[in-house]
Amino acid sequence: MNSPDNLPLQEIILLDVQGMKCAGCVRSVEAILLGQEGVLSASVNLVSRTAYLELKDPDKPLDQIFRALAQRGFPAQLRDQNPLEKLQDSQADSAIELWRQWKRMIFALLLLLLSGLGHLAEGGFVEIGLIGTLPFHAALATFALLGPGRKILQGGLSAALAASPTMDTLVGLGVSSAYIASLVALVWPQVGWPCFFNEPVMLLGFVLLGRFMEERARFRTGRALKQLAELQPDNARLVMGNGRIKEVRVGSLRVGDKVQLLAGDRIPVDGVVEEGSSAVDISSLTGEPLPLEASPGTELSSGSLNLESTLVLRVKLVGAQTALARIIALVERAQARKAPIQGLADRIAGRFCYGVVLLAIGTFFFWWLIGTRLWPHVLHASGQGLLHGHSLHSSLGSGAETPLGLALQLAIAVLVVACPCALGLATPTVITVSSGQAARKGWLFRGGDVIEMAASLKQVAFDKTGTLTLGRPLVSAVMLTKEPGRMFQLASCLEENSRHPLAQAVTQEAQRYKMPSLKPLKSSTVPGSGISGEIEGVDGIVRVGNPEWLRSQKVIMEADIQKVISAAAGKGQSLVGVSCGEKLLGLIAIEDRLRPDSFVALDRLRNQGFKMTILSGDRREAVERLGLELGFKKDQLFWGLLPARKLEELERLKGLGPLAMVGDGINDAPALAAADLGIAVGTGTQIAQETADLVLLGDRLEGLPEALLLARKTMDKVRQNLSWAFGYNLIALPIAAGVLLPGFGLLLSPPIAALLMALSSITVVVNALTLRST
């Protein structure tokens, strides 16, 4: 599928944006960004508080964008540093923010306690002196608005003046209306309604308490990325020029430095092993359960764990270039990119606050001018609502004696019960949790749009070489030899410096026999045929190559050797013969082996209902043999496909339903880009393949069905959250407007409405967090 990630990396940036509270804020920030010159597209994530921008001119200064955001109450800064350092810094920022939230919660509990004691004192249940007096409640309400509620009022006013109302605008209208109405009643008793200073106090208390709980839950949604960042240690053991070991900060390491790794150490940077051998746990990056056997020449990625013995690593990549940092950067970018399903929620949320304000105004005038005349009994029935009235000063609407008092309560309840936050959080919370969980297992989704597409797939097409197979030839059989060790000893002596894949397979297999090394005296290569040469201590010329070439060199072959050659060709094997003088020492069968988990992965995909095909450029015999072994039908196999023909076949298959193409991420780039979803299977060095929408790190194909299953579960959670967010508002708003008051005498008081609003947001976040248990 085509995605913004196909653009050059420098044209896409991430901004950290502060001040966003709800979906209305997201809509406002996106509108501001899209209104700036040079911004081609913008996607804002409420959970991670980031903005994903596609710029026409990446070199143009961003000052104008920052000024435009700051003027509307959304200060922003460029996320341009190492994502590992950024996450570590954000942990410190989160600790500070958490302390602020704790202080707000303490204020909230104090406000609720004092307000509750005031209600008890007014009802005559307790004797608490000053707390039961009207001046105390007026002073407490004033403190609540000017103290902990000041930021809400300021944010709501700024958003309203900018014609972009937010949740703060709704809450601010509610509490200020209740407070002003109470002041009017206190100064001008003739208006005929009681003072209700307790209401803005309790309302703010519930709002602050709800925000604390919501922030705590949202903090947990990003825990997976923070755990990834924690895989990089703070310090490393630098090997000095004189061999002395010095402990230094990881950030001070440079390419070419040598680092000592003790057993139990996390690898701080990407590098190549120079000394030592050890088992290394790479499961934290790739999900691979078995440790990697590291020896000189092995490349290791930062975040891996050295298990057994001491290694010396030469630094190859540092900072933002390491595999771990690039993984985190990709996940952060993925979390900022929206799923298409979020578009409907965003469009509604952008106009939601306007609708709520109009509904509140309509509710006020209806109950003030019409409702109480149609149903006079509601003035008494309202006293049977969720909060009961008291003699000194009342809860809004409880025991209301005038239509104006009842109308005011219901209008405020409508303002406060509305929850644009739930709409704004429904999708990004799930995407954040899902992409973080996937990254921990070595699956990199490039965005919420990719997860949504992955959940809708009906077909999966595979390349053969490097995808269903290991992608490197290995010795599979040894034939017509009585001394396999001697045969491999002679063959590897000539082939040890060759880069030909078949030669590498021979030298790799020779190591299993642990024969002493021999010294070649001279050798010559015949392109496309083989290699011949003389070896110290060996009589006769040694030849290694295809059997037909050996026959042309007067090597004596048995009469029935053609049957062996034909049988090997039918199995898709390549044959290498080894001879000394005119004597054939034996034949070596070499083939690209299946991935060990191919059978399991394909069985799981079939059980999930996917239709599968193989699209390969390899020869017919090899594709049919592999397809038959893996359980494919003949009409699901396509061979001899050049890149252009493979693209044509992909387009045909796409007409049968959403299609994923699985390749190795390098040779299959055009096909990966053309499919609805491009999936690359490879090592950590391939994570930057921009044509792949989903990258499976490591050599585990069985991660594919698990990743697609996670995508389906993710979209199930998104739909649950959206259903709840829409359903809550569709039910709560009419009740708050007094629909049940005439027939059942039930209404929502503003404090209860505020509590329900907070619980609505918390519900969608907690539901998203249940993905962590899958």
PDB file of C-alpha atoms in Angstrom, residues 25 27 30-31 153 228 232 239 248-249 260 310 319 338 398 557 569 598 609 626 650 671 684 721 736 766:
ATOM      1  CA  CYS A  25      -8.043  19.779  20.563  1.00  0.00           C
ATOM      2  CA  ARG A  27      -9.068  18.677  15.378  1.00  0.00           C
ATOM      3  CA  GLU A  30      -4.662  19.479  12.721  1.00  0.00           C
ATOM      4  CA  ALA A  31      -6.522  22.471  11.304  1.00  0.00           C
ATOM      5  CA  LEU A 153     -11.283  27.981  32.676  1.00  0.00           C
ATOM      6  CA  LEU A 228      12.273  -1.080  24.798  1.00  0.00           C
ATOM      7  CA  GLN A 232      19.955   0.204  26.249  1.00  0.00           C
ATOM      8  CA  VAL A 239      38.589  -0.886  25.866  1.00  0.00           C
ATOM      9  CA  VAL A 248      31.977   5.529  30.111  1.00  0.00           C
ATOM     10  CA  ARG A 249      28.538   6.871  29.183  1.00  0.00           C
ATOM     11  CA  GLN A 260      33.942  -5.197  26.503  1.00  0.00           C
ATOM     12  CA  THR A 310      33.106 -12.152  27.698  1.00  0.00           C
ATOM     13  CA  GLY A 319      22.837   6.819  18.866  1.00  0.00           C
ATOM     14  CA  LYS A 338      -4.066   7.405  12.124  1.00  0.00           C
ATOM     15  CA  SER A 398     -32.867  19.413  43.531  1.00  0.00           C
ATOM     16  CA  MET A 557      31.793 -41.366 -13.843  1.00  0.00           C
ATOM     17  CA  ALA A 569      17.109 -31.803 -10.447  1.00  0.00           C
ATOM     18  CA  SER A 598       7.119 -22.399   7.502  1.00  0.00           C
ATOM     19  CA  GLY A 609      -9.121 -18.229   6.750  1.00  0.00           C
ATOM     20  CA  LEU A 626       8.201 -26.590  -2.473  1.00  0.00           C
ATOM     21  CA  LEU A 650      -0.560  -9.040  -7.960  1.00  0.00           C
ATOM     22  CA  ALA A 671       5.885  -6.127  -5.229  1.00  0.00           C
ATOM     23  CA  GLY A 684      17.435  -5.909  12.016  1.00  0.00           C
ATOM     24  CA  ASN A 721     -14.224   1.746  22.018  1.00  0.00           C
ATOM     25  CA  ALA A 736     -28.869  14.950  31.078  1.00  0.00           C
ATOM     26  CA  VAL A 766      -8.656   0.538  30.194  1.00  0.00           C
TER      27      VAL A 766
END
